[in-house]
Short mmCIF file of C-alpha atoms in Angstrom, two decimals:
data_model
loop_
_atom_site.label_atom_id
_atom_site.label_comp_id
_atom_site.label_asym_id
_atom_site.label_seq_id
_atom_site.Cartn_x
_atom_site.Cartn_y
_atom_site.Cartn_z
CA MET A 34 82.92 117.89 67.05
CA SER A 35 79.65 116.24 68.00
CA ALA A 36 77.43 115.86 71.04
CA VAL A 37 77.48 112.83 73.33
CA PRO A 38 75.23 110.10 71.85
CA ALA A 39 72.93 108.03 74.07
CA ILE A 40 72.09 104.36 74.45
CA ALA A 41 68.69 103.79 76.07
CA ASP A 42 67.89 100.17 75.30
CA VAL A 43 70.08 98.27 77.75
CA SER A 44 68.93 97.33 81.25
CA TYR A 45 70.83 97.73 84.51
CA ASP A 46 70.52 93.98 85.04
CA ALA A 47 72.24 93.37 81.71
CA LEU A 48 75.13 95.55 82.89
CA LEU A 49 75.42 93.57 86.12
CA GLU A 50 75.13 90.23 84.38
CA ASP A 51 77.67 90.78 81.59
CA PRO A 52 78.80 94.34 80.88
CA TYR A 53 81.30 93.39 78.17
CA PRO A 54 78.96 93.28 75.13
CA ILE A 55 77.58 96.66 76.25
CA PHE A 56 81.08 98.06 76.77
CA ARG A 57 81.97 96.90 73.26
CA ARG A 58 78.91 98.59 71.81
CA VAL A 59 79.71 101.83 73.64
CA ARG A 60 83.34 101.66 72.53
CA ASP A 61 82.33 101.18 68.90
CA THR A 62 79.68 103.93 69.07
CA ALA A 63 81.69 106.95 70.28
CA PRO A 64 84.46 108.03 72.69
CA ALA A 65 81.77 108.93 75.26
CA VAL A 66 78.19 107.64 75.33
CA PHE A 67 75.37 108.38 77.77
CA VAL A 68 74.04 105.02 78.96
CA ALA A 69 70.57 105.59 80.39
CA ALA A 70 70.53 102.47 82.58
CA ALA A 71 73.66 103.70 84.39
CA ASN A 72 72.50 107.33 84.30
CA LEU A 73 76.08 108.19 83.37
CA THR A 74 78.24 109.07 80.38
CA LEU A 75 80.68 106.19 79.89
CA VAL A 76 84.21 106.42 78.47
CA THR A 77 85.45 103.03 77.30
CA ARG A 78 88.47 103.40 75.00
CA PHE A 79 91.94 102.74 76.41
CA ASP A 80 93.71 105.76 74.93
CA ASP A 81 90.94 108.16 75.98
CA ILE A 82 91.04 107.03 79.60
CA MET A 83 94.84 107.28 79.63
CA ARG A 84 94.58 110.85 78.30
CA ILE A 85 91.88 111.78 80.82
CA GLU A 86 93.91 110.49 83.74
CA ARG A 87 96.85 112.69 82.75
CA ASP A 88 94.70 115.83 82.90
CA SER A 89 93.13 116.27 86.33
CA ALA A 90 92.61 120.01 85.70
CA THR A 91 90.00 119.12 83.07
CA TYR A 92 88.81 115.80 84.47
CA SER A 93 88.46 116.33 88.20
CA SER A 94 88.07 113.85 91.04
CA VAL A 95 86.42 116.59 93.10
CA ASN A 96 82.67 116.19 92.94
CA PRO A 97 80.30 118.10 95.22
CA ALA A 98 77.44 115.76 94.23
CA SER A 99 79.40 112.59 95.04
CA LEU A 100 77.77 110.28 97.54
CA VAL A 101 81.24 109.09 98.56
CA ASN A 102 81.80 112.36 100.41
CA LYS A 103 78.39 112.18 102.01
CA VAL A 104 78.82 108.60 103.17
CA MET A 105 82.53 108.67 104.06
CA GLY A 106 83.52 112.29 104.63
CA PRO A 107 86.39 114.33 103.09
CA THR A 108 88.49 111.59 101.47
CA PHE A 109 91.62 112.02 99.34
CA MET A 110 90.05 109.82 96.66
CA ARG A 111 87.79 112.75 95.80
CA LYS A 112 90.47 115.44 95.80
CA ASP A 113 92.94 116.70 93.21
CA GLY A 114 96.43 118.16 93.18
CA ALA A 115 98.24 119.10 96.38
CA GLU A 116 95.35 118.16 98.69
CA HIS A 117 95.19 114.66 97.24
CA ALA A 118 98.98 114.32 97.22
CA ALA A 119 99.24 115.24 100.93
CA GLY A 120 96.79 112.50 101.96
CA ARG A 121 98.42 110.02 99.64
CA LYS A 122 101.88 110.80 100.97
CA ALA A 123 100.69 110.38 104.56
CA VAL A 124 99.67 106.74 103.99
CA GLU A 125 102.60 105.91 101.69
CA PRO A 126 104.86 104.38 104.40
CA ALA A 127 102.38 101.49 104.86
CA PHE A 128 102.57 100.75 101.11
CA ARG A 129 106.36 100.98 100.67
CA PRO A 130 107.77 98.17 98.56
CA GLY A 131 110.24 97.18 101.28
CA ILE A 132 107.49 97.09 103.92
CA ILE A 133 105.30 94.98 101.62
CA LYS A 134 108.07 92.42 101.11
CA GLU A 135 109.38 92.26 104.64
CA HIS A 136 106.28 92.92 106.71
CA TRP A 137 102.97 92.37 104.90
CA ALA A 138 103.88 89.45 102.65
CA PRO A 139 104.85 87.07 105.51
CA LYS A 140 101.83 88.19 107.57
CA PHE A 141 99.42 87.58 104.68
CA ALA A 142 101.06 84.23 103.90
CA ALA A 143 100.39 83.16 107.50
CA ILE A 144 96.73 84.17 107.26
CA CYS A 145 96.40 82.25 104.01
CA GLU A 146 98.03 79.15 105.56
CA ARG A 147 95.57 79.23 108.46
CA LEU A 148 92.52 79.58 106.22
CA ILE A 149 93.63 76.72 103.97
CA ASP A 150 94.45 74.54 107.02
CA LYS A 151 90.83 74.90 108.08
CA LEU A 152 89.30 73.79 104.80
CA VAL A 153 91.84 71.37 103.34
CA GLU A 154 90.13 68.21 104.66
CA ALA A 155 86.68 69.12 103.37
CA GLY A 156 87.52 68.35 99.74
CA GLU A 157 85.11 71.00 98.49
CA ALA A 158 84.21 74.62 99.17
CA ASP A 159 82.94 77.84 97.71
CA LEU A 160 86.22 79.75 97.51
CA TYR A 161 84.39 83.07 97.79
CA SER A 162 83.21 82.57 101.38
CA ALA A 163 85.73 79.95 102.51
CA LEU A 164 88.87 81.69 101.36
CA ALA A 165 88.87 84.87 99.29
CA ALA A 166 86.51 86.99 101.41
CA PRO A 167 88.10 86.17 104.79
CA MET A 168 91.59 86.42 103.26
CA ALA A 169 90.97 89.90 101.88
CA SER A 170 89.23 91.04 105.06
CA LEU A 171 91.83 89.75 107.51
CA SER A 172 94.75 91.10 105.53
CA LEU A 173 93.13 94.53 105.12
CA MET A 174 92.45 94.57 108.86
CA GLU A 175 96.16 93.96 109.53
CA MET A 176 97.20 96.69 107.11
CA ILE A 177 94.83 99.24 108.62
CA GLY A 178 95.91 98.36 112.15
CA PHE A 179 92.54 97.25 113.55
CA LYS A 180 92.41 94.77 116.39
CA GLU A 181 89.99 91.98 117.22
CA ILE A 182 87.29 92.55 114.67
CA ALA A 183 85.56 89.59 112.98
CA TRP A 184 86.36 89.32 109.27
CA GLU A 185 82.63 89.27 108.58
CA THR A 186 82.22 92.64 110.31
CA LEU A 187 84.85 94.37 108.18
CA ALA A 188 83.37 92.73 105.08
CA LEU A 189 79.89 93.99 106.01
CA TRP A 190 81.21 97.53 106.62
CA SER A 191 82.94 97.45 103.25
CA GLN A 192 79.82 96.34 101.38
CA SER A 193 77.58 98.78 103.26
CA LEU A 194 79.86 101.70 102.35
CA ILE A 195 80.01 100.63 98.70
CA ASP A 196 76.23 100.31 98.58
CA GLY A 197 75.83 103.69 100.28
CA ALA A 198 78.24 105.39 97.87
CA GLY A 199 76.24 104.01 94.92
CA ASN A 200 72.81 104.68 96.41
CA TYR A 201 71.62 107.11 93.74
CA SER A 202 68.00 106.01 94.27
CA ARG A 203 68.38 107.21 97.90
CA ASP A 204 66.99 104.04 99.42
CA ALA A 205 66.59 104.77 103.17
CA GLU A 206 67.65 101.32 104.34
CA ILE A 207 70.87 101.41 102.30
CA ASP A 208 71.60 104.86 103.74
CA ARG A 209 70.98 103.60 107.25
CA LYS A 210 73.33 100.63 106.82
CA ALA A 211 76.07 102.87 105.40
CA MET A 212 75.78 105.24 108.34
CA GLU A 213 75.83 102.31 110.76
CA ALA A 214 79.01 100.98 109.10
CA GLY A 215 80.55 104.45 109.33
CA ALA A 216 79.82 104.65 113.04
CA GLY A 217 81.27 101.19 113.60
CA ILE A 218 84.46 102.17 111.79
CA ASP A 219 84.79 105.40 113.79
CA THR A 220 84.53 103.38 117.01
CA ALA A 221 87.07 100.84 115.79
CA ILE A 222 89.52 103.63 114.93
CA GLU A 223 89.04 105.26 118.33
CA ALA A 224 89.78 101.94 120.04
CA VAL A 225 93.28 101.63 118.54
CA LEU A 226 94.40 105.19 117.84
CA ASP A 227 96.24 105.72 121.16
CA HIS A 228 98.07 102.46 120.65
CA HIS A 229 99.25 103.59 117.20
CA ARG A 230 100.24 107.01 118.54
CA ALA A 231 102.34 105.38 121.24
CA HIS A 232 103.81 102.60 119.08
CA SER A 233 104.87 103.54 115.57
CA ASN A 234 104.41 100.52 113.28
CA PRO A 235 103.92 99.72 109.56
CA SER A 236 100.10 99.99 109.63
CA ILE A 237 98.09 102.62 107.77
CA LEU A 238 96.66 104.13 110.96
CA SER A 239 100.16 104.45 112.39
CA ALA A 240 101.34 106.14 109.18
CA MET A 241 98.44 108.60 109.43
CA VAL A 242 99.03 109.64 113.05
CA HIS A 243 102.80 109.84 112.59
CA ALA A 244 102.63 111.78 109.30
CA ASP A 245 104.12 115.27 109.25
CA PRO A 246 101.76 117.02 109.90
CA PRO A 247 99.58 114.27 111.44
CA MET A 248 96.37 113.65 109.50
CA PRO A 249 93.39 115.36 111.20
CA ILE A 250 90.95 112.92 112.80
CA GLU A 251 88.08 113.69 110.40
CA GLU A 252 90.36 112.89 107.46
CA ILE A 253 91.61 109.72 109.16
CA ARG A 254 88.01 108.58 109.54
CA ALA A 255 87.11 109.41 105.93
CA ASN A 256 90.24 107.90 104.40
CA ILE A 257 90.01 104.70 106.43
CA LYS A 258 86.44 104.37 105.14
CA VAL A 259 87.63 104.76 101.56
CA ILE A 260 90.33 102.17 102.20
CA ILE A 261 87.75 99.76 103.67
CA GLY A 262 85.24 100.43 100.88
CA GLY A 263 87.90 100.16 98.20
CA GLY A 264 90.49 97.75 99.57
CA LEU A 265 88.58 94.61 100.36
CA ASN A 266 86.64 93.45 97.33
CA GLU A 267 89.51 94.10 94.91
CA PRO A 268 91.96 91.59 96.40
CA ARG A 269 89.05 89.21 97.06
CA ASP A 270 87.93 89.42 93.44
CA ALA A 271 91.48 89.26 92.08
CA ILE A 272 92.11 86.02 94.02
CA LEU A 273 88.91 84.48 92.64
CA THR A 274 89.33 85.76 89.09
CA LEU A 275 92.88 84.46 88.78
CA THR A 276 91.79 81.11 90.21
CA LEU A 277 88.80 80.94 87.88
CA GLY A 278 90.83 81.88 84.80
CA LEU A 279 93.28 79.06 85.45
CA LEU A 280 90.70 76.44 86.48
CA ALA A 281 88.67 77.12 83.34
CA ASP A 282 91.72 76.55 81.13
CA PRO A 283 93.69 73.44 82.17
CA ASP A 284 96.47 74.06 79.62
CA GLN A 285 97.26 77.48 81.04
CA LYS A 286 96.94 76.14 84.57
CA GLU A 287 99.48 73.39 83.83
CA SER A 288 101.85 75.94 82.30
CA VAL A 289 101.81 78.12 85.42
CA LEU A 290 102.17 75.19 87.79
CA ALA A 291 105.13 73.92 85.75
CA LYS A 292 106.71 77.37 85.55
CA PRO A 293 106.00 79.34 88.74
CA GLU A 294 107.78 82.37 87.31
CA LEU A 295 104.62 82.84 85.20
CA TRP A 296 102.50 83.71 88.27
CA PRO A 297 103.00 87.48 88.04
CA THR A 298 102.02 87.43 84.35
CA ALA A 299 98.96 85.30 85.12
CA PHE A 300 97.95 87.79 87.83
CA GLU A 301 98.21 90.77 85.45
CA GLU A 302 96.18 88.92 82.83
CA ALA A 303 93.48 88.05 85.38
CA VAL A 304 92.94 91.67 86.46
CA ARG A 305 92.97 92.79 82.83
CA TRP A 306 90.43 90.11 81.87
CA ILE A 307 87.94 90.80 84.67
CA SER A 308 89.05 94.03 86.31
CA PRO A 309 87.85 94.13 89.95
CA ILE A 310 87.13 97.85 89.60
CA GLY A 311 85.27 98.15 86.31
CA MET A 312 84.34 101.82 86.48
CA TYR A 313 85.17 104.93 88.49
CA PRO A 314 83.84 108.48 88.12
CA ARG A 315 85.30 111.84 87.11
CA ARG A 316 83.70 115.25 86.59
CA VAL A 317 84.36 117.43 83.55
CA ALA A 318 85.62 120.71 85.05
CA ARG A 319 85.60 122.69 81.78
CA GLU A 320 84.14 122.07 78.33
CA VAL A 321 86.49 119.83 76.41
CA ASP A 322 86.80 117.89 73.18
CA LEU A 323 87.41 114.19 73.82
CA SER A 324 88.47 112.55 70.55
CA GLY A 325 85.83 114.49 68.62
CA VAL A 326 82.99 114.49 71.14
CA THR A 327 82.18 117.64 73.12
CA LEU A 328 81.92 117.08 76.85
CA PRO A 329 80.16 120.01 78.56
CA GLU A 330 81.38 121.51 81.83
CA GLY A 331 79.93 119.73 84.86
CA LEU A 332 79.28 116.44 83.05
CA GLN A 333 79.67 113.33 85.18
CA ILE A 334 81.62 110.65 83.35
CA GLY A 335 82.40 107.06 84.23
CA LEU A 336 85.83 105.78 83.22
CA CYS A 337 85.22 102.13 82.34
CA VAL A 338 88.65 100.58 82.83
CA GLY A 339 86.93 97.19 82.62
CA ALA A 340 86.04 98.16 79.04
CA ALA A 341 89.41 99.74 78.23
CA ASN A 342 91.12 96.53 79.33
CA ARG A 343 89.14 94.73 76.62
CA ASP A 344 89.64 97.39 73.96
CA ASP A 345 90.44 95.46 70.78
CA ARG A 346 92.40 98.46 69.52
CA ARG A 347 94.98 97.50 72.17
CA PHE A 348 94.42 93.85 73.10
CA ALA A 349 93.99 91.09 70.49
CA ASP A 350 91.09 88.70 71.20
CA PRO A 351 90.40 90.76 74.34
CA ASP A 352 87.64 88.63 75.86
CA ARG A 353 89.95 85.66 76.20
CA PHE A 354 91.95 84.94 79.38
CA ASP A 355 95.37 84.34 77.88
CA ILE A 356 98.48 84.49 80.01
CA PHE A 357 100.60 84.21 76.87
CA ARG A 358 99.30 87.34 75.17
CA ALA A 359 101.84 90.01 74.21
CA LYS A 360 102.83 92.06 77.24
CA GLN A 361 100.90 95.31 77.27
CA SER A 362 100.14 97.58 80.21
CA HIS A 363 96.49 97.65 81.34
CA LEU A 364 94.32 99.97 83.42
CA ALA A 365 93.14 97.63 86.18
CA PHE A 366 94.94 99.81 88.74
CA GLY A 367 93.89 103.04 87.06
CA ALA A 368 96.39 105.67 85.94
CA GLY A 369 97.56 109.10 86.94
CA PRO A 370 97.72 110.57 90.46
CA HIS A 371 95.03 108.21 91.77
CA PHE A 372 96.88 105.10 90.55
CA CYS A 373 95.93 102.36 93.02
CA ALA A 374 97.97 102.67 96.22
CA GLY A 375 97.49 98.95 96.83
CA THR A 376 98.90 97.85 93.45
CA TRP A 377 102.11 96.37 94.78
CA VAL A 378 100.48 94.81 97.82
CA SER A 379 98.19 92.84 95.51
CA ARG A 380 100.93 92.02 93.00
CA GLN A 381 103.20 90.74 95.75
CA THR A 382 100.57 88.90 97.79
CA VAL A 383 97.61 87.82 95.61
CA GLY A 384 99.74 86.97 92.59
CA ARG A 385 102.80 85.52 94.30
CA ILE A 386 101.57 84.06 97.57
CA MET A 387 97.85 83.44 97.97
CA VAL A 388 96.75 81.90 94.68
CA PRO A 389 99.97 79.88 94.22
CA MET A 390 99.49 78.52 97.76
CA LEU A 391 95.92 77.58 96.95
CA PHE A 392 96.97 75.50 93.94
CA GLU A 393 99.88 74.00 95.83
CA ARG A 394 97.90 72.86 98.86
CA LEU A 395 94.57 71.87 97.32
CA ALA A 396 95.58 68.93 95.14
CA ASN A 397 93.89 68.55 91.77
CA LEU A 398 91.82 71.70 92.36
CA ARG A 399 88.95 71.81 89.85
CA LEU A 400 85.63 73.44 89.03
CA ARG A 401 82.42 71.52 89.74
CA ASP A 402 80.35 70.33 86.79
CA ASP A 403 77.12 70.55 88.79
CA THR A 404 77.52 74.10 90.19
CA PRO A 405 79.13 76.60 87.84
CA PRO A 406 80.85 79.75 89.11
CA LEU A 407 78.89 83.02 89.12
CA VAL A 408 80.49 86.29 88.05
CA ARG A 409 78.62 89.54 88.54
CA GLY A 410 78.89 93.32 88.54
CA TRP A 411 80.09 96.15 86.35
CA VAL A 412 81.27 98.96 88.71
CA PHE A 413 82.92 96.23 90.76
CA ARG A 414 83.10 92.83 89.08
CA GLY A 415 84.25 89.41 90.17
CA PRO A 416 83.11 85.88 90.98
CA ILE A 417 80.41 85.94 93.68
CA SER A 418 80.54 82.18 93.89
CA LEU A 419 83.39 79.82 92.96
CA PRO A 420 82.46 76.26 93.98
CA VAL A 421 85.43 73.88 93.66
CA ARG A 422 86.55 70.38 94.61
CA TRP A 423 90.00 68.96 95.33
CA ASP A 424 91.51 65.66 96.43
CA ALA A 425 91.31 65.69 100.23
CA MET B 200 116.18 123.90 77.36
CA PRO B 201 118.78 121.09 77.27
CA LYS B 202 118.79 118.52 74.50
CA ILE B 203 118.49 114.95 75.86
CA ILE B 204 119.01 111.82 73.78
CA PHE B 205 116.86 108.80 74.57
CA ILE B 206 118.13 105.42 73.34
CA ASN B 207 115.66 102.55 73.16
CA ALA B 208 116.60 98.93 73.78
CA ASP B 209 116.55 98.29 70.00
CA GLY B 210 119.11 101.07 69.48
CA ALA B 211 116.72 103.68 68.10
CA THR B 212 117.60 107.17 69.30
CA ARG B 213 115.43 110.19 69.86
CA GLU B 214 116.54 113.75 70.60
CA VAL B 215 114.26 115.69 72.90
CA VAL B 216 114.49 119.35 73.80
CA ALA B 217 113.37 119.39 77.42
CA SER B 218 112.29 122.25 79.66
CA THR B 219 114.21 122.68 82.89
CA GLY B 220 112.05 122.01 85.94
CA GLN B 221 109.87 119.35 84.35
CA SER B 222 110.66 115.73 85.06
CA VAL B 223 112.57 113.64 82.56
CA MET B 224 109.46 111.41 82.33
CA GLU B 225 107.29 114.42 81.42
CA ALA B 226 109.77 115.54 78.78
CA ALA B 227 109.88 112.04 77.29
CA LEU B 228 106.12 111.64 77.32
CA ALA B 229 105.52 115.06 75.74
CA ALA B 230 107.87 114.10 72.92
CA GLY B 231 106.29 110.66 72.52
CA VAL B 232 109.42 108.69 73.38
CA SER B 233 108.43 105.03 73.16
CA GLY B 234 109.10 102.59 75.97
CA ILE B 235 108.18 104.93 78.83
CA VAL B 236 104.71 104.08 80.13
CA ALA B 237 104.41 106.19 83.31
CA GLU B 238 101.13 104.66 84.45
CA CYS B 239 100.96 106.69 87.67
CA ASN B 240 101.98 109.92 85.97
CA GLY B 241 104.76 110.82 88.35
CA ALA B 242 103.67 109.54 91.75
CA ALA B 243 106.59 107.06 91.93
CA ALA B 244 103.99 104.35 92.45
CA CYS B 245 104.15 102.18 89.32
CA ALA B 246 107.81 101.75 88.27
CA THR B 247 106.91 102.03 84.57
CA CYS B 248 109.12 105.03 83.73
CA HIS B 249 112.34 103.23 84.67
CA CYS B 250 115.38 104.47 82.70
CA TYR B 251 119.15 104.12 82.86
CA PHE B 252 121.01 107.37 83.54
CA ASP B 253 124.77 107.73 83.69
CA SER B 254 125.23 107.44 87.45
CA ASN B 255 128.39 109.54 87.21
CA ALA B 256 126.68 112.44 85.46
CA GLY B 257 126.24 114.29 88.75
CA CYS B 258 123.11 116.16 87.66
CA THR B 259 120.33 113.63 88.30
CA GLY B 260 119.78 114.45 91.96
CA GLU B 261 119.56 112.19 94.98
CA ILE B 262 117.51 109.02 94.82
CA GLY B 263 114.63 109.10 97.32
CA GLU B 264 113.86 106.28 99.77
CA HIS B 265 110.54 105.43 98.14
CA GLU B 266 112.00 105.57 94.63
CA ASN B 267 114.86 103.38 95.76
CA GLU B 268 112.49 100.69 97.01
CA MET B 269 110.17 101.00 94.02
CA LEU B 270 113.06 100.36 91.61
CA ASP B 271 113.27 96.84 93.04
CA PHE B 272 109.88 96.24 91.41
CA ALA B 273 110.91 97.47 87.95
CA ALA B 274 110.29 94.95 85.18
CA SER B 275 113.77 95.32 83.65
CA GLU B 276 117.02 94.64 85.42
CA ARG B 277 118.01 97.20 88.02
CA THR B 278 121.55 98.55 87.70
CA ALA B 279 123.56 101.30 89.37
CA ASP B 280 122.24 103.59 86.59
CA SER B 281 118.57 102.86 87.28
CA ARG B 282 116.21 105.69 88.16
CA LEU B 283 112.51 106.41 87.89
CA SER B 284 112.53 109.17 85.29
CA CYS B 285 109.52 110.84 86.96
CA GLN B 286 111.71 111.57 89.97
CA VAL B 287 114.57 113.16 88.00
CA ARG B 288 114.30 116.89 87.22
CA VAL B 289 115.56 118.29 83.96
CA VAL B 290 118.47 120.67 84.57
CA ALA B 291 120.61 122.69 82.14
CA GLU B 292 123.61 120.42 82.84
CA MET B 293 121.78 117.59 81.04
CA GLU B 294 122.64 119.11 77.64
CA GLY B 295 123.66 116.23 75.37
CA MET B 296 123.01 113.58 78.00
CA THR B 297 122.00 110.10 76.86
CA ILE B 298 119.33 108.16 78.74
CA ARG B 299 118.69 104.50 77.97
CA VAL B 300 115.11 103.20 77.96
CA PRO B 301 114.73 99.53 79.00
CA SER B 302 113.05 96.93 76.78
CA VAL B 303 110.12 96.35 79.15
CA GLN B 304 108.42 98.42 81.84
#
C-alpha cells in the first residue's frame, strides 16, 4: 500500500476549461491523487467509484465541514443510511415512473412547445438562454410546486446556491448571494405550503407535507434548496450536450432522426460523454485501502464520475461521442443510495421529448461557423453557449 | 442458506449459496453473477437488477407499487416473472430455485 500522490502543476482554469486530459493523467497516476488546484483528492477510475458507492459506512456523505449544510441546511444529500432513506422516500411519490409518464412528461412537453413557438421564427438563437435554461427552470418549478416565479429567478437561486456551496475561498459577496437565494426560496415555499397541505398533488412539496411522518419544515427548506441547486443545471446541460453531440456529427444526427428509437441511447451517450455532474464529494470515515492506496480517516475525496465515464478501461475511445458504442452502464447519475432521484425524469423528458422536439421543429438545425459553442466546468460541466441557426 | 441457480441469457448457469434476509441482488452481486448491474444498490431507483423469477414459486413476496412502476422502465422485456432482484428477500424456501438474468439491464 502507498500514500496518496499529488499533482501540483495544473491550474484551476485548466480544470474548468477542459478537465479531461487532467482526469486522464490522474487516472493513469493512481486510484486517488491529491490535485492541488482543486484542493481535493480525486478518484477517477470507474471500478473504484462503483466500489466506493457500495460502501457508505467507509465513504460517508456526512460531512461536518461541508458548505452545503451551511448554505442549505440539513439536507438528505449529506446524510447516510436510515436518515437519508427517510428523506428520499418522502419525495419518492413525485418521481414515480407512472407519475413521470402521465403527469410530468405532458406538462414538460407543453412548456417545450411554448418556448420553441417563441423562437421558431427568429432562425437563430443561443440555445442556452433561449431554450435549455428556461426549459430546465420552468419544469423544475412545476415539479417542486412553486407558483408564479420567473424562470430567471429560480435559475439565479440555483446558481447562487451552487456558488455558495463551492465557496471555499469564503468570498463575502458569494456568501451574501447564497443567503439571499436561501431567503427567497424560504419565502416561496411559505407562499405555497398551505395550498399543498390542502390539495394533495404530484409535486415534490406536496409529497413532503403528505409524507408519513410529514417532513419537518427545516428539512423541507433544506431539501428544496438541494433540489434547486442540483436539479436545474443537469437537465439544462443534458439538453445542450445531447444537441451539441448530434450537431457536431451529422452522420449520427441523421441516424437518430431516421430511427427515433435511438433517442434514448443518444441521451445516455451524451451524459456519459460530458456528464453534467462531473464530481461530487465523499468523506473517508475510517482508514481504508483503495486499490492499493491508503486513504486516511477524515480525508475529503472527490468522486469524478466525469472521469470514470471516460475511463478507457471500460469505454473504448472514450473521448468520442458515439451513440453506436457497445452498451455499457455509466456513472452520470451516480451509484448507490444517492443514485440520482431525477434519473427517470430526465431520461423520459430530455431524451424522449425535449431534444427530439427541438430537432423536429427547428428545420435543418446547425451549428454556426462564426460562433462556436463554449463548454465549461469540471464539478458541473456543460455548454454555456450553443449558438445555432435553422431554416425559419 | 439456500442454494439459488442464476441462468444468464446465454445459458450459462451459476450456483450461489445465499444468506436468508439479504436481497437476491445482494447475493448475486456478492457472488459476482454477471448481468446484474444494480446501479442504485437496492433503492429500486434504477431498474438494472431486473430478473425473471418463477411467478408461481410463492416465496418471492409481494411486488411493491414503486417496484411495479419501475419495472416498466427495465431495458429487457417485462413478463409476469419480472422482479427487481433488490426488492426480493432470500428465504429458505428458495432452495434450488432458478432465476433468469436478462440479456441487457
